[in-house]
Amino acid sequence: MHTQLEQFLYQAEDRYLSSQEINQYSDCISNLERSLTAYKRLRDQEMHIFHIIADEVQNEHPHEDSIDLGESILQWMSLLRYCSMAMLMSNIDYLDQQLNGWFKEIVQMRKVQFLDRLIFETLNEVVLEVLSKDLVPAIQPYLQRLDESLFANSSQSLLSNRLYVQ
């Protein structure tokens, strides 16, 4: 549950919420609704998203090993799910736990950073197409965290790339 929503619930046990707190509560609910809508759209479009990514990577790099591509696509499906769940919970720490656990080691061990970077870049482009402009900001911080965590040591980090909506 959202920490801020929990705080409001605890405060409401002792007193009514102030007008400012009610407005903040309303903002939290609006953000939760937006996140839920984005989550559903990403869930419903997951196969479409990754089909586009696989096709684009294969078209741009036809000599890329299909086994590496398949493994990377499966891993990125998991990553997008982790991002989506973290977004829904409004909890970036959840994503950090997943990234700093088994996943970061697997990505570094597989030595396919070029492929992962390409998939990530394409994922950002496709997410921008799948989500409406009002939904993109809900997932954006979580995609940025992926970039920072997985490509922090890379000279081609995408943080300044055009894919992030400002």
XYZ file of N, CA and C in Angstrom:
498
model
N 0.849 -1.187 0.000
C 0.000 0.000 0.000
C 0.889 1.242 0.000
N 0.396 2.309 -0.535
C 1.120 3.562 -0.568
C 1.350 4.051 0.859
N 2.585 4.404 1.166
C 2.943 4.871 2.499
C 2.165 6.121 2.865
N 2.039 7.027 1.923
C 1.337 8.278 2.200
C -0.144 8.025 2.484
N -0.752 7.099 1.751
C -2.150 6.759 2.021
C -2.300 6.139 3.408
N -1.349 5.301 3.784
C -1.368 4.706 5.121
C -1.301 5.786 6.189
N -0.439 6.765 5.984
C -0.314 7.860 6.951
C -1.635 8.601 7.113
N -2.319 8.854 6.014
C -3.610 9.525 6.099
C -4.613 8.690 6.889
N -4.599 7.390 6.661
C -5.527 6.509 7.381
C -5.260 6.534 8.878
N -3.998 6.519 9.250
C -3.657 6.570 10.674
C -4.045 7.914 11.281
N -3.819 8.981 10.537
C -4.191 10.309 11.038
C -5.698 10.420 11.217
N -6.446 9.797 10.339
C -7.903 9.879 10.382
C -8.491 9.084 11.556
N -7.694 8.254 12.202
C -8.184 7.534 13.376
C -8.410 8.474 14.550
N -7.604 9.528 14.633
C -7.669 10.453 15.768
C -8.441 11.738 15.480
N -8.571 12.060 14.207
C -9.216 13.331 13.838
C -9.598 13.297 12.373
N -10.411 14.240 11.988
C -10.703 14.397 10.569
C -9.498 15.025 9.885
N -9.321 14.694 8.634
C -8.232 15.276 7.860
C -8.531 16.733 7.550
N -7.479 17.542 7.509
C -7.642 18.951 7.144
C -7.930 19.057 5.652
N -8.329 20.227 5.216
C -8.590 20.442 3.783
C -7.345 20.175 2.950
N -6.202 20.609 3.442
C -4.952 20.374 2.722
C -4.656 18.876 2.659
N -4.861 18.164 3.737
C -4.621 16.724 3.759
C -5.592 15.990 2.837
N -6.822 16.458 2.771
C -7.802 15.848 1.871
C -7.372 16.050 0.420
N -6.862 17.244 0.112
C -6.354 17.493 -1.245
C -5.160 16.588 -1.557
N -4.269 16.410 -0.600
C -3.128 15.517 -0.787
C -3.600 14.074 -0.953
N -4.580 13.690 -0.176
C -5.152 12.343 -0.274
C -5.764 12.144 -1.664
N -6.479 13.138 -2.116
C -7.083 13.085 -3.446
C -6.010 12.956 -4.530
N -4.910 13.691 -4.382
C -3.797 13.583 -5.337
C -3.215 12.172 -5.335
N -3.080 11.591 -4.146
C -2.563 10.212 -4.047
C -3.489 9.239 -4.771
N -4.785 9.417 -4.586
C -5.755 8.534 -5.235
C -5.687 8.718 -6.748
N -5.563 9.959 -7.209
C -5.449 10.219 -8.650
C -4.198 9.566 -9.228
N -3.087 9.680 -8.497
C -1.844 9.040 -8.950
C -1.982 7.525 -8.965
N -2.668 6.986 -7.985
C -2.885 5.538 -7.933
C -3.754 5.090 -9.106
N -4.782 5.855 -9.419
C -5.634 5.533 -10.567
C -4.839 5.576 -11.867
N -3.988 6.583 -11.994
C -3.149 6.704 -13.191
C -2.183 5.521 -13.287
N -1.583 5.169 -12.161
C -0.661 4.030 -12.141
C -1.382 2.731 -12.460
N -2.574 2.574 -11.942
C -3.349 1.359 -12.208
C -3.714 1.268 -13.688
N -4.087 2.375 -14.287
C -4.402 2.399 -15.717
C -3.160 2.048 -16.545
N -2.024 2.644 -16.182
C -0.775 2.347 -16.891
C -0.402 0.879 -16.712
N -0.542 0.369 -15.503
C -0.233 -1.029 -15.211
C -1.071 -1.958 -16.089
N -2.373 -1.707 -16.136
C -3.262 -2.549 -16.941
C -2.886 -2.501 -18.418
N -2.571 -1.312 -18.900
C -2.217 -1.186 -20.317
C -0.923 -1.930 -20.615
N 0.073 -1.793 -19.754
C 1.334 -2.509 -19.958
C 1.114 -4.013 -19.866
N 0.308 -4.437 -18.922
C 0.001 -5.869 -18.789
C -0.687 -6.391 -20.040
N -1.692 -5.671 -20.489
C -2.473 -6.117 -21.645
C -1.689 -6.064 -22.949
N -0.707 -5.186 -23.024
C 0.070 -4.999 -24.249
C 1.451 -5.653 -24.181
N 1.726 -6.415 -23.133
C 3.065 -6.978 -22.940
C 3.561 -7.763 -24.158
N 2.762 -8.670 -24.647
C 3.198 -9.476 -25.795
C 3.415 -8.609 -27.028
N 2.553 -7.655 -27.250
C 2.694 -6.728 -28.369
C 3.992 -5.925 -28.231
N 4.256 -5.416 -27.046
C 5.459 -4.620 -26.788
C 6.711 -5.426 -27.120
N 6.773 -6.637 -26.608
C 8.006 -7.416 -26.784
C 8.109 -8.056 -28.164
N 7.001 -8.227 -28.820
C 7.044 -8.677 -30.211
C 7.672 -7.583 -31.080
N 7.266 -6.352 -30.855
C 7.843 -5.217 -31.590
C 9.340 -5.121 -31.314
N 9.715 -5.254 -30.041
C 11.134 -5.156 -29.669
C 11.942 -6.252 -30.361
N 11.463 -7.489 -30.294
C 12.186 -8.605 -30.919
C 12.334 -8.391 -32.420
N 11.238 -7.970 -33.065
C 11.297 -7.729 -34.510
C 12.286 -6.622 -34.846
N 12.249 -5.542 -34.089
C 13.131 -4.417 -34.384
C 14.597 -4.787 -34.176
N 14.886 -5.496 -33.097
C 16.272 -5.910 -32.842
C 16.748 -6.859 -33.946
N 15.918 -7.795 -34.325
C 16.292 -8.738 -35.387
C 16.485 -8.025 -36.716
N 15.653 -7.038 -37.010
C 15.797 -6.289 -38.266
C 17.062 -5.443 -38.285
N 17.378 -4.793 -37.162
C 18.546 -3.922 -37.101
C 19.844 -4.705 -36.949
N 19.768 -5.871 -36.318
C 20.958 -6.683 -36.045
C 20.654 -8.141 -36.353
N 20.555 -8.471 -37.636
C 20.151 -9.829 -38.026
C 21.135 -10.923 -37.610
N 22.361 -10.561 -37.287
C 23.354 -11.562 -36.917
C 23.403 -11.799 -35.408
N 22.537 -11.112 -34.672
C 22.502 -11.287 -33.217
C 22.032 -12.703 -32.898
N 22.675 -13.342 -31.947
C 22.350 -14.715 -31.552
C 20.902 -14.778 -31.063
N 20.088 -15.632 -31.672
C 18.668 -15.716 -31.323
C 18.458 -16.250 -29.908
N 19.384 -17.067 -29.418
C 19.269 -17.559 -28.037
C 19.493 -16.413 -27.062
N 20.525 -15.599 -27.300
C 20.767 -14.431 -26.446
C 19.590 -13.472 -26.497
N 19.061 -13.248 -27.688
C 17.919 -12.354 -27.838
C 16.715 -12.889 -27.062
N 16.425 -14.166 -27.202
C 15.296 -14.757 -26.491
C 15.443 -14.659 -24.983
N 16.647 -14.954 -24.474
C 16.894 -14.853 -23.036
C 16.765 -13.412 -22.556
N 17.301 -12.484 -23.345
C 17.222 -11.072 -22.971
C 15.777 -10.578 -22.973
N 15.015 -10.979 -23.977
C 13.605 -10.573 -24.034
C 12.869 -11.072 -22.794
N 13.085 -12.318 -22.410
C 12.433 -12.862 -21.208
C 12.834 -12.083 -19.958
N 14.102 -11.730 -19.858
C 14.556 -10.961 -18.704
C 13.944 -9.563 -18.690
N 13.847 -8.955 -19.864
C 13.266 -7.618 -19.931
C 11.759 -7.647 -19.683
N 11.120 -8.740 -19.999
C 9.703 -8.877 -19.635
C 9.577 -8.852 -18.117
N 10.452 -9.559 -17.444
C 10.450 -9.556 -15.976
C 10.735 -8.160 -15.444
N 11.700 -7.486 -16.046
C 12.032 -6.134 -15.593
C 10.868 -5.175 -15.752
N 10.178 -5.251 -16.873
C 9.024 -4.367 -17.059
C 7.933 -4.701 -16.043
N 7.772 -5.963 -15.726
C 6.803 -6.353 -14.693
C 7.207 -5.792 -13.334
N 8.498 -5.874 -13.015
C 8.976 -5.303 -11.745
C 8.750 -3.793 -11.715
N 9.054 -3.127 -12.815
C 8.815 -1.677 -12.893
C 7.333 -1.369 -12.703
N 6.498 -2.148 -13.351
C 5.055 -1.920 -13.278
C 4.528 -2.142 -11.868
N 5.010 -3.181 -11.211
C 4.555 -3.437 -9.850
C 5.069 -2.362 -8.893
N 6.315 -1.950 -9.060
C 6.861 -0.872 -8.228
C 6.059 0.410 -8.435
N 5.684 0.675 -9.683
C 4.866 1.848 -9.993
C 3.516 1.740 -9.295
N 2.905 0.589 -9.364
C 1.595 0.384 -8.761
C 1.664 0.552 -7.244
N 2.748 0.097 -6.649
C 2.922 0.225 -5.197
C 3.514 1.575 -4.816
N 3.933 2.344 -5.825
C 4.634 3.603 -5.596
C 5.820 3.365 -4.664
N 6.632 2.370 -5.039
C 7.712 1.930 -4.162
C 8.946 1.585 -4.999
N 9.818 2.562 -5.168
C 11.028 2.348 -5.965
C 11.962 1.361 -5.279
N 11.853 1.249 -3.951
C 12.690 0.297 -3.219
C 12.406 -1.140 -3.648
N 11.168 -1.431 -3.985
C 10.820 -2.767 -4.478
C 11.622 -3.083 -5.740
N 11.676 -2.118 -6.652
C 12.443 -2.307 -7.879
C 13.929 -2.460 -7.562
N 14.434 -1.632 -6.671
C 15.845 -1.722 -6.286
C 16.183 -3.101 -5.733
N 15.309 -3.641 -4.914
C 15.547 -4.974 -4.350
C 15.654 -6.021 -5.451
N 14.780 -5.931 -6.437
C 14.826 -6.885 -7.538
C 16.100 -6.713 -8.361
N 16.465 -5.464 -8.622
C 17.644 -5.197 -9.440
C 18.935 -5.570 -8.731
N 19.005 -5.277 -7.460
C 20.240 -5.525 -6.717
C 20.365 -6.974 -6.269
N 19.328 -7.721 -6.475
C 19.383 -9.140 -6.149
C 19.979 -9.912 -7.303
N 19.261 -10.870 -7.745
C 19.740 -11.788 -8.772
C 19.882 -11.157 -10.143
N 19.057 -10.164 -10.455
C 18.981 -9.718 -11.839
C 20.236 -9.005 -12.321
N 20.743 -8.103 -11.524
C 21.914 -7.333 -11.929
C 23.096 -8.255 -12.201
N 23.240 -9.276 -11.380
C 24.326 -10.243 -11.566
C 24.166 -11.007 -12.881
N 22.946 -11.395 -13.194
C 22.698 -12.140 -14.434
C 23.019 -11.285 -15.647
N 22.572 -10.044 -15.623
C 22.830 -9.150 -16.759
C 24.327 -8.971 -16.956
N 25.053 -8.736 -15.883
C 26.499 -8.531 -16.000
C 27.216 -9.816 -16.379
N 26.742 -10.952 -15.886
C 27.370 -12.231 -16.166
C 27.200 -12.635 -17.636
N 26.062 -12.309 -18.232
C 25.764 -12.754 -19.597
C 26.565 -12.008 -20.652
N 27.104 -10.873 -20.345
C 27.957 -10.117 -21.279
C 27.235 -9.759 -22.575
N 26.002 -9.350 -22.445
C 25.238 -8.906 -23.617
C 24.719 -7.482 -23.391
N 25.585 -6.639 -22.822
C 25.176 -5.274 -22.507
C 24.701 -4.517 -23.748
N 25.350 -4.730 -24.877
C 24.911 -4.065 -26.104
C 23.465 -4.440 -26.411
N 23.162 -5.712 -26.333
C 21.814 -6.198 -26.612
C 20.823 -5.665 -25.579
N 21.200 -5.690 -24.316
C 20.314 -5.180 -23.270
C 20.055 -3.682 -23.438
N 21.084 -2.950 -23.797
C 20.922 -1.509 -24.010
C 19.988 -1.243 -25.187
N 20.142 -2.030 -26.244
C 19.286 -1.898 -27.423
C 17.831 -2.240 -27.078
N 17.638 -3.299 -26.330
C 16.281 -3.674 -25.911
C 15.690 -2.587 -25.032
N 16.487 -2.062 -24.113
C 16.000 -1.011 -23.220
C 15.594 0.241 -23.997
N 16.416 0.629 -24.944
C 16.103 1.805 -25.758
C 14.798 1.582 -26.544
N 14.680 0.420 -27.130
C 13.478 0.097 -27.900
C 12.267 -0.002 -26.986
N 12.460 -0.575 -25.802
C 11.365 -0.666 -24.825
C 10.832 0.720 -24.495
N 11.723 1.669 -24.277
C 11.295 3.036 -23.989
C 10.474 3.618 -25.130
N 10.920 3.391 -26.345
C 10.192 3.905 -27.501
C 8.793 3.285 -27.590
N 8.718 1.985 -27.386
C 7.437 1.281 -27.504
C 6.506 1.669 -26.354
N 7.051 1.828 -25.160
C 6.218 2.248 -24.021
C 5.610 3.623 -24.297
N 6.399 4.503 -24.895
C 5.873 5.825 -25.241
C 4.721 5.724 -26.243
N 4.773 4.734 -27.109
C 3.700 4.539 -28.087
C 2.472 3.890 -27.460
N 2.696 2.966 -26.527
C 1.598 2.199 -25.931
C 0.834 3.017 -24.892
N 1.559 3.802 -24.102
C 0.915 4.600 -23.067
C 0.597 5.989 -23.589
N -0.494 6.540 -23.128
C -0.824 7.917 -23.488
C 0.123 8.861 -22.737
N 0.206 10.084 -23.209
C 1.136 11.053 -22.617
C 0.887 11.271 -21.136
N -0.355 11.161 -20.701
C -0.641 11.363 -19.285
C -0.256 10.159 -18.425
N -0.021 8.992 -19.049
C 0.360 7.798 -18.298
C 1.868 7.572 -18.249
N 2.602 8.119 -19.206
C 4.051 7.911 -19.264
C 4.742 8.357 -17.970
N 4.385 9.508 -17.393
C 5.076 9.914 -16.159
C 4.929 8.921 -14.997
N 3.923 8.077 -15.038
C 3.750 7.092 -13.968
C 4.861 6.051 -13.990
N 5.280 5.616 -15.157
C 6.295 4.557 -15.287
C 7.704 5.129 -15.437
N 7.813 6.371 -15.845
C 9.102 6.981 -16.152
C 10.159 6.847 -15.044
N 9.851 7.139 -13.780
C 10.902 7.030 -12.754
C 11.462 5.613 -12.611
N 10.641 4.638 -12.895
C 11.058 3.247 -12.748
C 11.931 2.810 -13.934
N 11.619 3.313 -15.105
C 12.478 3.055 -16.259
C 13.815 3.769 -16.096
N 13.781 4.963 -15.542
C 15.021 5.687 -15.283
C 15.882 4.923 -14.284
N 15.254 4.344 -13.279
C 16.017 3.582 -12.285
C 16.681 2.377 -12.939
N 15.989 1.742 -13.876
C 16.612 0.641 -14.626
C 17.864 1.126 -15.331
N 17.740 2.243 -15.996
C 18.866 2.819 -16.719
C 20.024 3.085 -15.765
N 19.736 3.747 -14.668
C 20.773 4.095 -13.700
C 21.422 2.851 -13.104
N 20.630 1.850 -12.810
C 21.149 0.652 -12.149
C 21.903 -0.272 -13.093
N 21.357 -0.489 -14.264
C 21.942 -1.478 -15.164
C 23.028 -0.922 -16.067
N 22.945 0.361 -16.367
C 23.891 0.940 -17.310
C 24.717 2.060 -16.695
N 24.793 2.105 -15.379
C 25.503 3.186 -14.691
C 26.969 3.281 -15.092
N 27.599 2.163 -15.323
C 29.020 2.159 -15.678
C 29.243 2.237 -17.176
N 28.163 2.323 -17.912
C 28.263 2.354 -19.362
C 28.430 3.779 -19.847
N 29.217 3.940 -20.881
C 29.386 5.269 -21.474
C 28.155 5.666 -22.280
N 27.244 4.709 -22.481
C 26.070 5.003 -23.284
C 24.788 4.944 -22.449
N 24.870 5.422 -21.217
C 23.678 5.482 -20.395
C 22.644 6.345 -21.103
N 21.408 5.976 -20.957
C 20.349 6.654 -21.705
C 19.697 7.794 -20.934
N 20.238 8.176 -19.791
C 19.598 9.196 -18.968
C 19.312 10.476 -19.715
N 20.203 10.889 -20.563
C 20.011 12.145 -21.290
C 19.371 11.913 -22.646
N 18.989 10.684 -22.918
C 18.443 10.335 -24.226
C 17.063 10.953 -24.403
N 16.655 11.121 -25.620
C 15.366 11.707 -25.974
C 14.186 10.864 -25.536
N 14.431 9.634 -25.150
C 13.312 8.734 -24.855
C 12.573 9.098 -23.581
N 13.247 9.745 -22.659
C 12.582 10.126 -21.421
C 11.790 11.391 -21.649
N 10.561 11.359 -21.264
C 9.694 12.522 -21.388
C 9.964 13.437 -20.220
N 10.262 14.655 -20.492
C 10.553 15.622 -19.423
C 9.288 16.242 -18.887
